[in-house]
PDB file of C-alpha atoms and ligand atoms in Angstrom:
ATOM      1  CA  MET E   1    -196.282  -8.141 -36.651  1.00 75.00           C
ATOM      2  CA  THR E   2    -193.699  -5.962 -38.086  1.00 91.00           C
ATOM      3  CA  ASN E   3    -191.419  -4.600 -35.062  1.00 95.00           C
ATOM      4  CA  LEU E   4    -192.290  -1.137 -35.206  1.00 96.00           C
ATOM      5  CA  LEU E   5    -189.861  -0.442 -32.154  1.00 97.00           C
ATOM      6  CA  HIS E   6    -186.635  -1.602 -33.892  1.00 98.00           C
ATOM      7  CA  GLY E   7    -183.904   0.503 -33.410  1.00 97.00           C
ATOM      8  CA  GLN E   8    -186.086   3.381 -31.552  1.00 98.00           C
ATOM      9  CA  ASP E   9    -185.331   5.083 -28.684  1.00 98.00           C
ATOM     10  CA  ILE E  10    -188.329   5.088 -25.551  1.00 98.00           C
ATOM     11  CA  LEU E  11    -188.397   8.800 -24.253  1.00 98.00           C
ATOM     12  CA  SER E  12    -191.956  10.134 -23.623  1.00 98.00           C
ATOM     13  CA  THR E  13    -195.404   8.397 -24.113  1.00 98.00           C
ATOM     14  CA  LYS E  14    -196.506  11.176 -26.639  1.00 98.00           C
ATOM     15  CA  GLN E  15    -194.115   9.005 -29.356  1.00 98.00           C
ATOM     16  CA  PHE E  16    -196.201   5.985 -29.373  1.00 98.00           C
ATOM     17  CA  SER E  17    -198.705   4.820 -31.695  1.00 98.00           C
ATOM     18  CA  ARG E  18    -201.811   2.846 -31.034  1.00 98.00           C
ATOM     19  CA  ASP E  19    -200.363  -0.112 -33.127  1.00 97.00           C
ATOM     20  CA  GLU E  20    -196.905   0.257 -31.056  1.00 98.00           C
ATOM     21  CA  LEU E  21    -198.828   0.140 -27.908  1.00 98.00           C
ATOM     22  CA  ASP E  22    -200.664  -2.847 -29.293  1.00 98.00           C
ATOM     23  CA  LEU E  23    -197.522  -4.906 -29.764  1.00 98.00           C
ATOM     24  CA  ILE E  24    -195.796  -4.305 -26.584  1.00 98.00           C
ATOM     25  CA  LEU E  25    -198.562  -5.077 -24.930  1.00 98.00           C
ATOM     26  CA  GLU E  26    -198.763  -8.363 -27.252  1.00 98.00           C
ATOM     27  CA  THR E  27    -195.101  -8.840 -26.506  1.00 98.00           C
ATOM     28  CA  ALA E  28    -194.882  -8.446 -23.130  1.00 98.00           C
ATOM     29  CA  GLU E  29    -197.891 -11.031 -22.818  1.00 98.00           C
ATOM     30  CA  GLN E  30    -196.009 -13.582 -24.756  1.00 98.00           C
ATOM     31  CA  TYR E  31    -193.279 -13.122 -22.534  1.00 98.00           C
ATOM     32  CA  ASN E  32    -195.287 -13.326 -19.472  1.00 98.00           C
ATOM     33  CA  ARG E  33    -196.637 -16.815 -20.616  1.00 98.00           C
ATOM     34  CA  LYS E  34    -193.247 -18.414 -21.446  1.00 97.00           C
ATOM     35  CA  LEU E  35    -191.756 -17.039 -18.094  1.00 97.00           C
ATOM     36  CA  GLU E  36    -194.881 -18.868 -16.492  1.00 97.00           C
ATOM     37  CA  SER E  37    -193.946 -21.950 -18.636  1.00 97.00           C
ATOM     38  CA  GLY E  38    -190.839 -21.760 -17.254  1.00 95.00           C
ATOM     39  CA  GLU E  39    -188.866 -21.465 -20.804  1.00 94.00           C
ATOM     40  CA  LYS E  40    -185.157 -20.364 -20.859  1.00 94.00           C
ATOM     41  CA  LEU E  41    -185.097 -17.534 -23.092  1.00 97.00           C
ATOM     42  CA  THR E  42    -182.236 -16.119 -25.215  1.00 97.00           C
ATOM     43  CA  PRO E  43    -183.115 -13.696 -27.350  1.00 97.00           C
ATOM     44  CA  MET E  44    -180.419 -11.130 -25.784  1.00 98.00           C
ATOM     45  CA  ASP E  45    -177.388 -13.229 -25.952  1.00 98.00           C
ATOM     46  CA  ASN E  46    -174.414 -11.832 -26.142  1.00 97.00           C
ATOM     47  CA  GLN E  47    -175.978  -8.362 -25.573  1.00 98.00           C
ATOM     48  CA  VAL E  48    -174.825  -5.882 -23.009  1.00 98.00           C
ATOM     49  CA  LEU E  49    -177.456  -3.504 -20.856  1.00 98.00           C
ATOM     50  CA  ALA E  50    -175.883  -0.464 -19.134  1.00 98.00           C
ATOM     51  CA  THR E  51    -178.621   0.887 -16.496  1.00 98.00           C
ATOM     52  CA  LEU E  52    -177.210   4.369 -15.599  1.00 97.00           C
ATOM     53  CA  PHE E  53    -178.991   5.437 -12.352  1.00 96.00           C
ATOM     54  CA  PHE E  54    -178.478   9.244 -11.437  1.00 95.00           C
ATOM     55  CA  GLU E  55    -181.371   9.174  -8.685  1.00 95.00           C
ATOM     56  CA  PRO E  56    -182.557   6.053  -6.152  1.00 94.00           C
ATOM     57  CA  SER E  57    -184.560   3.653  -7.366  1.00 95.00           C
ATOM     58  CA  THR E  58    -185.517  -0.211  -6.884  1.00 95.00           C
ATOM     59  CA  ARG E  59    -188.140  -1.093  -9.052  1.00 97.00           C
ATOM     60  CA  THR E  60    -187.414   0.346 -12.472  1.00 98.00           C
ATOM     61  CA  ARG E  61    -183.740  -0.919 -11.705  1.00 98.00           C
ATOM     62  CA  LEU E  62    -184.240  -4.159 -10.711  1.00 98.00           C
ATOM     63  CA  SER E  63    -187.011  -5.086 -13.204  1.00 98.00           C
ATOM     64  CA  PHE E  64    -185.161  -3.618 -15.958  1.00 98.00           C
ATOM     65  CA  GLU E  65    -182.123  -5.874 -15.027  1.00 98.00           C
ATOM     66  CA  THR E  66    -184.215  -8.879 -14.227  1.00 98.00           C
ATOM     67  CA  ALA E  67    -185.907  -8.408 -17.545  1.00 98.00           C
ATOM     68  CA  MET E  68    -182.294  -8.229 -19.452  1.00 98.00           C
ATOM     69  CA  HIS E  69    -181.425 -11.426 -17.042  1.00 98.00           C
ATOM     70  CA  LYS E  70    -184.310 -13.424 -18.488  1.00 98.00           C
ATOM     71  CA  LEU E  71    -183.765 -13.132 -22.095  1.00 98.00           C
ATOM     72  CA  GLY E  72    -180.435 -14.587 -22.225  1.00 98.00           C
ATOM     73  CA  GLY E  73    -178.482 -11.183 -21.986  1.00 98.00           C
ATOM     74  CA  ASP E  74    -175.744  -8.981 -19.399  1.00 98.00           C
ATOM     75  CA  VAL E  75    -176.252  -6.061 -17.273  1.00 98.00           C
ATOM     76  CA  VAL E  76    -173.632  -3.595 -16.255  1.00 98.00           C
ATOM     77  CA  THR E  77    -174.655  -0.823 -14.127  1.00 96.00           C
ATOM     78  CA  ILE E  78    -174.165   2.735 -12.130  1.00 95.00           C
ATOM     79  CA  ALA E  79    -176.623   2.540  -9.135  1.00 91.00           C
ATOM     80  CA  ASP E  80    -174.439   5.203  -7.194  1.00 87.00           C
ATOM     81  CA  PRO E  81    -174.132   8.394  -8.959  1.00 83.00           C
ATOM     82  CA  LYS E  82    -171.143   9.350  -6.707  1.00 84.00           C
ATOM     83  CA  THR E  83    -169.038   6.176  -7.954  1.00 84.00           C
ATOM     84  CA  SER E  84    -169.476   7.366 -11.804  1.00 86.00           C
ATOM     85  CA  SER E  85    -167.255  10.223 -13.099  1.00 86.00           C
ATOM     86  CA  ALA E  86    -170.448  12.632 -13.267  1.00 85.00           C
ATOM     87  CA  ALA E  87    -169.280  13.120  -9.581  1.00 84.00           C
ATOM     88  CA  LYS E  88    -166.449  14.439 -11.042  1.00 87.00           C
ATOM     89  CA  GLY E  89    -168.282  17.080 -13.555  1.00 89.00           C
ATOM     90  CA  GLU E  90    -168.451  14.400 -16.978  1.00 92.00           C
ATOM     91  CA  SER E  91    -170.664  15.261 -19.250  1.00 92.00           C
ATOM     92  CA  MET E  92    -173.799  13.744 -20.132  1.00 93.00           C
ATOM     93  CA  ALA E  93    -172.744  13.333 -23.717  1.00 94.00           C
ATOM     94  CA  ASP E  94    -169.340  12.167 -23.025  1.00 95.00           C
ATOM     95  CA  SER E  95    -170.468   9.556 -20.446  1.00 94.00           C
ATOM     96  CA  ILE E  96    -173.091   8.294 -22.866  1.00 97.00           C
ATOM     97  CA  ARG E  97    -170.534   7.697 -25.783  1.00 97.00           C
ATOM     98  CA  THR E  98    -168.158   6.223 -23.190  1.00 96.00           C
ATOM     99  CA  VAL E  99    -171.058   3.474 -21.991  1.00 97.00           C
ATOM    100  CA  GLU E 100    -171.513   3.091 -25.735  1.00 97.00           C
ATOM    101  CA  GLY E 101    -168.151   1.489 -25.762  1.00 97.00           C
ATOM    102  CA  TYR E 102    -169.048  -1.128 -23.340  1.00 98.00           C
ATOM    103  CA  ALA E 103    -173.201  -1.835 -23.816  1.00 98.00           C
ATOM    104  CA  ASP E 104    -175.534  -2.484 -26.552  1.00 98.00           C
ATOM    105  CA  LEU E 105    -178.495  -0.961 -24.790  1.00 98.00           C
ATOM    106  CA  ILE E 106    -178.748   2.556 -22.165  1.00 98.00           C
ATOM    107  CA  VAL E 107    -181.406   2.788 -19.674  1.00 98.00           C
ATOM    108  CA  ILE E 108    -181.382   5.929 -17.714  1.00 98.00           C
ATOM    109  CA  ARG E 109    -182.358   7.943 -14.908  1.00 97.00           C
ATOM    110  CA  HIS E 110    -181.696  11.383 -14.147  1.00 96.00           C
ATOM    111  CA  PRO E 111    -183.027  14.026 -12.280  1.00 95.00           C
ATOM    112  CA  GLU E 112    -183.202  16.943 -15.124  1.00 96.00           C
ATOM    113  CA  VAL E 113    -186.229  17.123 -17.335  1.00 97.00           C
ATOM    114  CA  GLY E 114    -184.815  16.640 -20.759  1.00 97.00           C
ATOM    115  CA  SER E 115    -182.141  14.154 -19.855  1.00 96.00           C
ATOM    116  CA  ALA E 116    -183.030  11.181 -21.497  1.00 98.00           C
ATOM    117  CA  GLU E 117    -183.638  13.369 -24.479  1.00 98.00           C
ATOM    118  CA  GLU E 118    -180.013  14.930 -24.257  1.00 97.00           C
ATOM    119  CA  ALA E 119    -178.529  11.207 -23.900  1.00 97.00           C
ATOM    120  CA  ALA E 120    -180.171  10.106 -26.932  1.00 98.00           C
ATOM    121  CA  GLU E 121    -178.782  12.891 -28.874  1.00 97.00           C
ATOM    122  CA  ALA E 122    -175.626  11.920 -28.053  1.00 97.00           C
ATOM    123  CA  ALA E 123    -175.907   7.980 -28.313  1.00 97.00           C
ATOM    124  CA  SER E 124    -175.984   6.009 -31.510  1.00 96.00           C
ATOM    125  CA  LEU E 125    -177.492   2.991 -29.632  1.00 97.00           C
ATOM    126  CA  PRO E 126    -181.236   2.874 -28.113  1.00 98.00           C
ATOM    127  CA  ILE E 127    -181.818   4.801 -24.854  1.00 98.00           C
ATOM    128  CA  LEU E 128    -184.538   3.905 -22.494  1.00 98.00           C
ATOM    129  CA  ASN E 129    -185.495   6.442 -20.176  1.00 98.00           C
ATOM    130  CA  ALA E 130    -186.504   5.463 -17.258  1.00 98.00           C
ATOM    131  CA  GLY E 131    -187.349   8.812 -15.066  1.00 98.00           C
ATOM    132  CA  ASP E 132    -186.170  12.343 -16.358  1.00 98.00           C
ATOM    133  CA  GLY E 133    -186.868  14.796 -13.041  1.00 96.00           C
ATOM    134  CA  ALA E 134    -190.505  15.289 -13.017  1.00 96.00           C
ATOM    135  CA  GLY E 135    -190.547  15.277 -17.112  1.00 97.00           C
ATOM    136  CA  GLN E 136    -191.479  11.148 -18.025  1.00 98.00           C
ATOM    137  CA  HIS E 137    -191.267   7.820 -17.132  1.00 98.00           C
ATOM    138  CA  PRO E 138    -192.426   6.088 -20.251  1.00 98.00           C
ATOM    139  CA  THR E 139    -191.597   2.361 -19.123  1.00 98.00           C
ATOM    140  CA  GLN E 140    -193.687   2.858 -16.022  1.00 98.00           C
ATOM    141  CA  ALA E 141    -196.486   4.364 -17.927  1.00 98.00           C
ATOM    142  CA  LEU E 142    -196.705   1.006 -20.338  1.00 98.00           C
ATOM    143  CA  LEU E 143    -196.551  -1.478 -17.323  1.00 98.00           C
ATOM    144  CA  ASP E 144    -199.324   0.786 -15.593  1.00 99.00           C
ATOM    145  CA  ILE E 145    -201.773   0.265 -18.496  1.00 98.00           C
ATOM    146  CA  TYR E 146    -200.361  -3.458 -18.697  1.00 99.00           C
ATOM    147  CA  THR E 147    -202.003  -3.923 -15.441  1.00 98.00           C
ATOM    148  CA  VAL E 148    -205.046  -2.059 -15.802  1.00 98.00           C
ATOM    149  CA  LYS E 149    -205.458  -4.658 -18.912  1.00 98.00           C
ATOM    150  CA  HIS E 150    -205.105  -7.302 -16.663  1.00 98.00           C
ATOM    151  CA  GLU E 151    -206.787  -6.549 -13.470  1.00 98.00           C
ATOM    152  CA  GLU E 152    -209.623  -4.742 -15.336  1.00 98.00           C
ATOM    153  CA  GLY E 153    -209.705  -7.199 -18.487  1.00 98.00           C
ATOM    154  CA  LYS E 154    -210.060  -3.995 -20.887  1.00 98.00           C
ATOM    155  CA  LEU E 155    -208.389  -0.558 -21.383  1.00 98.00           C
ATOM    156  CA  GLU E 156    -211.892   1.016 -22.733  1.00 98.00           C
ATOM    157  CA  ASP E 157    -214.491   2.475 -21.351  1.00 98.00           C
ATOM    158  CA  LEU E 158    -212.785   2.998 -18.004  1.00 98.00           C
ATOM    159  CA  THR E 159    -212.798   5.580 -15.195  1.00 98.00           C
ATOM    160  CA  VAL E 160    -208.978   6.239 -14.047  1.00 98.00           C
ATOM    161  CA  THR E 161    -208.996   8.693 -11.132  1.00 98.00           C
ATOM    162  CA  LEU E 162    -204.981   9.613 -10.558  1.00 98.00           C
ATOM    163  CA  VAL E 163    -204.529  11.215  -6.953  1.00 98.00           C
ATOM    164  CA  GLY E 164    -201.665  13.014  -5.114  1.00 98.00           C
ATOM    165  CA  ASP E 165    -198.387  14.767  -6.524  1.00 97.00           C
ATOM    166  CA  LEU E 166    -199.869  15.588 -10.479  1.00 98.00           C
ATOM    167  CA  LYS E 167    -197.432  18.375 -10.800  1.00 97.00           C
ATOM    168  CA  ASN E 168    -194.323  16.650 -10.051  1.00 97.00           C
ATOM    169  CA  GLY E 169    -195.092  12.791 -10.487  1.00 98.00           C
ATOM    170  CA  ARG E 170    -193.685  11.826 -13.899  1.00 98.00           C
ATOM    171  CA  THR E 171    -195.464   8.126 -14.046  1.00 98.00           C
ATOM    172  CA  VAL E 172    -198.580  10.708 -13.934  1.00 98.00           C
ATOM    173  CA  HIS E 173    -197.315  12.913 -16.912  1.00 98.00           C
ATOM    174  CA  SER E 174    -196.246   9.217 -18.459  1.00 98.00           C
ATOM    175  CA  LEU E 175    -199.594   7.757 -17.670  1.00 98.00           C
ATOM    176  CA  VAL E 176    -202.018  10.342 -18.993  1.00 98.00           C
ATOM    177  CA  TYR E 177    -201.174   9.812 -22.505  1.00 98.00           C
ATOM    178  CA  LEU E 178    -201.423   6.282 -22.939  1.00 98.00           C
ATOM    179  CA  LEU E 179    -204.931   6.235 -21.246  1.00 98.00           C
ATOM    180  CA  ALA E 180    -206.241   8.830 -23.787  1.00 98.00           C
ATOM    181  CA  GLN E 181    -205.704   6.676 -26.851  1.00 98.00           C
ATOM    182  CA  TYR E 182    -208.604   3.947 -25.480  1.00 98.00           C
ATOM    183  CA  GLU E 183    -211.627   5.091 -26.190  1.00 98.00           C
ATOM    184  CA  GLY E 184    -214.622   6.062 -23.559  1.00 98.00           C
ATOM    185  CA  VAL E 185    -211.718   6.553 -21.209  1.00 98.00           C
ATOM    186  CA  LYS E 186    -212.861   9.049 -18.718  1.00 98.00           C
ATOM    187  CA  LEU E 187    -209.501  10.849 -16.476  1.00 98.00           C
ATOM    188  CA  ASN E 188    -210.323  12.417 -12.880  1.00 98.00           C
ATOM    189  CA  PHE E 189    -207.618  14.345 -11.167  1.00 98.00           C
ATOM    190  CA  VAL E 190    -207.343  14.964  -7.715  1.00 98.00           C
ATOM    191  CA  ALA E 191    -204.606  17.065  -6.085  1.00 98.00           C
ATOM    192  CA  PRO E 192    -204.239  20.242  -3.955  1.00 97.00           C
ATOM    193  CA  GLU E 193    -204.277  23.153  -5.849  1.00 96.00           C
ATOM    194  CA  GLN E 194    -200.359  23.627  -5.783  1.00 95.00           C
ATOM    195  CA  LEU E 195    -199.864  19.746  -7.243  1.00 97.00           C
ATOM    196  CA  SER E 196    -202.670  20.205  -9.839  1.00 98.00           C
ATOM    197  CA  LEU E 197    -201.538  18.556 -13.085  1.00 98.00           C
ATOM    198  CA  PRO E 198    -199.686  20.917 -15.525  1.00 98.00           C
ATOM    199  CA  ARG E 199    -201.326  23.124 -17.537  1.00 98.00           C
ATOM    200  CA  ASP E 200    -200.136  22.004 -20.734  1.00 98.00           C
ATOM    201  CA  ILE E 201    -200.929  18.242 -20.284  1.00 98.00           C
ATOM    202  CA  VAL E 202    -204.252  19.241 -19.191  1.00 98.00           C
ATOM    203  CA  LYS E 203    -204.845  21.500 -22.892  1.00 98.00           C
ATOM    204  CA  GLU E 204    -203.593  18.857 -24.715  1.00 98.00           C
ATOM    205  CA  LEU E 205    -205.652  16.216 -23.625  1.00 98.00           C
ATOM    206  CA  GLY E 206    -208.504  18.583 -23.837  1.00 97.00           C
ATOM    207  CA  GLU E 207    -207.384  18.996 -27.830  1.00 97.00           C
ATOM    208  CA  VAL E 208    -207.324  14.765 -27.941  1.00 96.00           C
ATOM    209  CA  GLY E 209    -210.808  15.007 -26.848  1.00 97.00           C
ATOM    210  CA  THR E 210    -210.520  13.476 -23.400  1.00 98.00           C
ATOM    211  CA  ASP E 211    -213.066  13.397 -20.861  1.00 98.00           C
ATOM    212  CA  VAL E 212    -210.945  15.444 -17.897  1.00 98.00           C
ATOM    213  CA  SER E 213    -212.559  16.466 -14.337  1.00 98.00           C
ATOM    214  CA  GLU E 214    -210.544  17.966 -11.781  1.00 98.00           C
ATOM    215  CA  TYR E 215    -211.148  17.934  -7.641  1.00 98.00           C
ATOM    216  CA  THR E 216    -209.149  18.691  -4.157  1.00 98.00           C
ATOM    217  CA  ARG E 217    -211.035  16.038  -2.465  1.00 97.00           C
ATOM    218  CA  MET E 218    -211.364  12.235  -3.539  1.00 97.00           C
ATOM    219  CA  GLY E 219    -214.549  11.042  -2.214  1.00 96.00           C
ATOM    220  CA  GLU E 220    -216.885  11.818  -4.594  1.00 98.00           C
ATOM    221  CA  PRO E 221    -214.819  10.560  -7.684  1.00 98.00           C
ATOM    222  CA  LEU E 222    -214.170   7.580  -6.474  1.00 98.00           C
ATOM    223  CA  LYS E 223    -218.014   6.911  -6.247  1.00 98.00           C
ATOM    224  CA  GLU E 224    -217.745   6.406 -10.333  1.00 98.00           C
ATOM    225  CA  THR E 225    -213.839   5.141 -10.380  1.00 98.00           C
ATOM    226  CA  ASP E 226    -212.820   1.710 -11.864  1.00 98.00           C
ATOM    227  CA  VAL E 227    -209.010   2.085 -11.040  1.00 99.00           C
ATOM    228  CA  VAL E 228    -207.452   4.646  -9.000  1.00 98.00           C
ATOM    229  CA  TYR E 229    -203.976   5.620  -9.310  1.00 98.00           C
ATOM    230  CA  MET E 230    -202.405   6.860  -6.106  1.00 98.00           C
ATOM    231  CA  THR E 231    -199.397   8.557  -6.303  1.00 98.00           C
ATOM    232  CA  ARG E 232    -196.716   9.759  -3.110  1.00 96.00           C
ATOM    233  CA  ILE E 233    -195.973  13.497  -2.504  1.00 96.00           C
ATOM    234  CA  GLN E 234    -192.543  13.935  -4.507  1.00 94.00           C
ATOM    235  CA  GLU E 235    -190.658  15.268  -1.721  1.00 94.00           C
ATOM    236  CA  GLU E 236    -187.380  15.736  -3.645  1.00 93.00           C
ATOM    237  CA  ARG E 237    -188.874  18.059  -5.527  1.00 94.00           C
ATOM    238  CA  PHE E 238    -190.077  20.677  -3.454  1.00 95.00           C
ATOM    239  CA  GLU E 239    -188.019  23.721  -2.804  1.00 92.00           C
ATOM    240  CA  ASP E 240    -189.992  24.618   0.509  1.00 93.00           C
ATOM    241  CA  ARG E 241    -189.807  21.723   2.775  1.00 94.00           C
ATOM    242  CA  GLN E 242    -192.967  23.619   4.918  1.00 94.00           C
ATOM    243  CA  GLU E 243    -194.739  23.287   1.949  1.00 93.00           C
ATOM    244  CA  TYR E 244    -193.944  19.431   1.939  1.00 94.00           C
ATOM    245  CA  GLU E 245    -194.737  19.594   5.110  1.00 93.00           C
ATOM    246  CA  GLU E 246    -198.116  20.667   5.001  1.00 92.00           C
ATOM    247  CA  LEU E 247    -199.248  18.374   1.918  1.00 94.00           C
ATOM    248  CA  LYS E 248    -197.594  15.361   2.515  1.00 91.00           C
ATOM    249  CA  GLY E 249    -200.415  13.342   4.423  1.00 90.00           C
ATOM    250  CA  VAL E 250    -203.254  15.317   2.773  1.00 94.00           C
ATOM    251  CA  TYR E 251    -204.513  12.144   0.763  1.00 97.00           C
ATOM    252  CA  VAL E 252    -204.952   8.559   2.196  1.00 98.00           C
ATOM    253  CA  LEU E 253    -207.009   5.618   0.592  1.00 98.00           C
ATOM    254  CA  ASP E 254    -208.046   4.068   3.976  1.00 98.00           C
ATOM    255  CA  LYS E 255    -210.525   0.678   4.411  1.00 98.00           C
ATOM    256  CA  GLU E 256    -213.346   3.655   4.897  1.00 97.00           C
ATOM    257  CA  LYS E 257    -212.679   5.087   1.737  1.00 98.00           C
ATOM    258  CA  ILE E 258    -212.635   2.197   0.014  1.00 98.00           C
ATOM    259  CA  GLU E 259    -216.081   0.985   1.124  1.00 97.00           C
ATOM    260  CA  ALA E 260    -217.614   4.152   0.292  1.00 98.00           C
ATOM    261  CA  ALA E 261    -216.123   3.728  -2.992  1.00 98.00           C
ATOM    262  CA  LYS E 262    -217.450   2.137  -6.337  1.00 98.00           C
ATOM    263  CA  GLU E 263    -217.154  -1.909  -5.965  1.00 98.00           C
ATOM    264  CA  GLY E 264    -214.846  -3.713  -7.447  1.00 98.00           C
ATOM    265  CA  LEU E 265    -211.889  -0.506  -7.101  1.00 98.00           C
ATOM    266  CA  THR E 266    -208.604  -1.098  -8.746  1.00 98.00           C
ATOM    267  CA  ILE E 267    -205.959   0.061  -6.433  1.00 98.00           C
ATOM    268  CA  MET E 268    -202.617   1.323  -8.101  1.00 98.00           C
ATOM    269  CA  HIS E 269    -199.487   2.806  -7.006  1.00 98.00           C
ATOM    270  CA  PRO E 270    -196.301   3.281  -8.929  1.00 98.00           C
ATOM    271  CA  LEU E 271    -194.506   2.956  -5.514  1.00 98.00           C
ATOM    272  CA  PRO E 272    -192.758   3.620  -3.265  1.00 97.00           C
ATOM    273  CA  ARG E 273    -195.448   4.699  -0.815  1.00 97.00           C
ATOM    274  CA  VAL E 274    -195.138   6.938   2.324  1.00 95.00           C
ATOM    275  CA  ASN E 275    -198.562   7.060   3.850  1.00 94.00           C
ATOM    276  CA  GLU E 276    -200.880   7.050   0.658  1.00 97.00           C
ATOM    277  CA  ILE E 277    -201.937   3.322   1.312  1.00 98.00           C
ATOM    278  CA  PRO E 278    -202.141   2.277   5.031  1.00 98.00           C
ATOM    279  CA  SER E 279    -200.453  -1.658   4.727  1.00 98.00           C
ATOM    280  CA  ASP E 280    -204.177  -3.354   6.447  1.00 98.00           C
ATOM    281  CA  VAL E 281    -205.495  -2.434   2.775  1.00 98.00           C
ATOM    282  CA  ASP E 282    -202.926  -4.789   0.940  1.00 98.00           C
ATOM    283  CA  ASP E 283    -205.010  -7.693   1.723  1.00 97.00           C
ATOM    284  CA  TYR E 284    -208.195  -5.988  -0.593  1.00 97.00           C
ATOM    285  CA  GLU E 285    -208.199  -8.287  -3.629  1.00 97.00           C
ATOM    286  CA  GLY E 286    -208.385  -4.736  -5.786  1.00 98.00           C
ATOM    287  CA  ALA E 287    -205.046  -3.725  -3.954  1.00 98.00           C
ATOM    288  CA  ALA E 288    -202.588  -4.436  -7.367  1.00 98.00           C
ATOM    289  CA  TYR E 289    -199.693  -2.325  -6.610  1.00 98.00           C
ATOM    290  CA  PHE E 290    -197.330  -5.339  -6.141  1.00 98.00           C
ATOM    291  CA  ARG E 291    -198.592  -7.163  -9.012  1.00 98.00           C
ATOM    292  CA  GLN E 292    -198.200  -3.670 -10.857  1.00 98.00           C
ATOM    293  CA  ALA E 293    -194.593  -3.860  -9.658  1.00 98.00           C
ATOM    294  CA  ALA E 294    -194.064  -7.461 -11.237  1.00 98.00           C
ATOM    295  CA  ASN E 295    -195.395  -6.991 -14.237  1.00 98.00           C
ATOM    296  CA  GLY E 296    -192.380  -4.583 -14.711  1.00 98.00           C
ATOM    297  CA  VAL E 297    -190.222  -7.419 -15.975  1.00 98.00           C
ATOM    298  CA  PRO E 298    -192.549  -8.284 -18.875  1.00 98.00           C
ATOM    299  CA  ILE E 299    -193.158  -5.160 -19.782  1.00 98.00           C
ATOM    300  CA  ARG E 300    -189.231  -4.247 -20.159  1.00 98.00           C
ATOM    301  CA  MET E 301    -188.418  -7.777 -21.797  1.00 98.00           C
ATOM    302  CA  ALA E 302    -191.116  -6.715 -24.116  1.00 98.00           C
ATOM    303  CA  LEU E 303    -188.888  -3.293 -24.688  1.00 98.00           C
ATOM    304  CA  LEU E 304    -185.493  -4.425 -24.749  1.00 98.00           C
ATOM    305  CA  ALA E 305    -186.156  -7.193 -26.987  1.00 98.00           C
ATOM    306  CA  LEU E 306    -188.095  -4.923 -29.574  1.00 98.00           C
ATOM    307  CA  VAL E 307    -185.952  -1.826 -29.440  1.00 98.00           C
ATOM    308  CA  SER E 308    -183.104  -4.738 -30.342  1.00 98.00           C
ATOM    309  CA  GLY E 309    -185.196  -6.164 -32.677  1.00 97.00           C
ATOM    310  CA  ARG E 310    -184.531 -10.009 -31.202  1.00 97.00           C
ATOM    311  CA  VAL E 311    -187.931 -10.905 -29.942  1.00 92.00           C
ATOM    312  CA  ASN E 312    -188.653 -14.415 -29.649  1.00 79.00           C
TER     313      ASN E 312
HETATM  314  C1  NCD Y 401    -191.876   6.314  -9.573  1.00 86.19           C
HETATM  315  C2  NCD Y 401    -190.632   7.085 -10.092  1.00 86.19           C
HETATM  316  O1  NCD Y 401    -189.323   7.014  -9.866  1.00 86.19           O
HETATM  317  O2  NCD Y 401    -190.981   8.281 -10.875  1.00 86.19           O
HETATM  318  N1  NCD Y 401    -191.177   5.224  -8.975  1.00 86.19           N
HETATM  319  C3  NCD Y 401    -191.097   4.259  -9.645  1.00 86.19           C
HETATM  320  O3  NCD Y 401    -190.230   4.135 -10.686  1.00 86.19           O
HETATM  321  N2  NCD Y 401    -191.701   2.715  -9.735  1.00 86.19           N
HETATM  322  C4  NCD Y 401    -192.778   6.853  -8.315  1.00 86.19           C
HETATM  323  C5  NCD Y 401    -191.758   7.439  -7.145  1.00 86.19           C
HETATM  324  O4  NCD Y 401    -191.124   7.809  -7.395  1.00 86.19           O
HETATM  325  O5  NCD Y 401    -192.841   8.338  -6.323  1.00 86.19           O
END
C-alpha cells in the first residue's frame, strides 16, 4: 500500500479518506501482531518524539510514549505545563519552533480549540493533535474504531450509541466522522439538552447521509445498540459549577441497564470514567474499555511510523 500519510499532520478526523483509514487500521494490526510475537522493532531508531501536554493525560501521553519506545525511538516530554516556558508567556509558535530543534515529531494536547492547527502552521515537521480543548482528538477516534473492529469483527452495519457530554466531548466530535464513513452505521446520541452534540456536527452527518437519532434517555436506544460509547461530563469545560453538579450523575450504565439492553452489548469509554460505569460492570465480557485503552499503543505506533515514512 502507498503510504498516504507520509509527512501529514494529524489534526482532525475530518481529514481522513477511507483509504487512509484502511491503511492506518491495517498498519496497526500488523504492529499488534508483531507486539504479540515479541519481535523487536526499530523503524524509529534515532528519531525523537516530543510530547507536549498542556492538559492532564494518562492514556494518551503514555501510550504515545510507549508506542515510540516500541518502535525503537526516543521521547522527550513536557507533562506539566507549569514547568514549560508557556508559563512565562511564550507563544505557541515560538515553543513549537524551539521544540523542532530537538525532535522529529510533535504530539500536542492543549486546552484551546484550534491549538493543534496553530502548532502545525508554525511547524515544519508533523504535528499530531492529542486533544485541542473541546475540539478534536483524532488519534483517540482511530483507536476507538480499531477497538470496534476488534470487538464486533466489523465496522459496517452497526448501531452505535454515544452517551454523555456530547457538547464538550472531543472524543465524540472526532469519532462520529470516522463511523460515518462505514456503510450501514446508525448513530444514536444520548445527552441532556444542554449537552447535546453541536448542531454543525449533526448537520454535517446529515449531509453525508448518516442515520442519526437523538435522545435524552438511554433505555430505548440501548435496545437496538451494538456498541455503547459512554463519556464523562467534562467538568473542566463548565463555566457554571452548579450546572455541572446537576448534570454529573445523569447517565449511569449499571448491570440492570445492561440486562435490558440488546444482547452482546459492547461497552466502550475513552476513560477516565467518573461514575458513568460502576466498577462491577468491569467483569462483563462486553466491557471493552481497558482493552480500548491498550489499543492506543498499536494505533499510535502506526501513526508515528506512517507520518514519518518509516513503516516496517
Ligand atoms: C479523553 C480526552 O482527554 O478527551 N480521554 C482520553 O484521551 N482517553 C476523554 C475525557 O477526558 O473525558
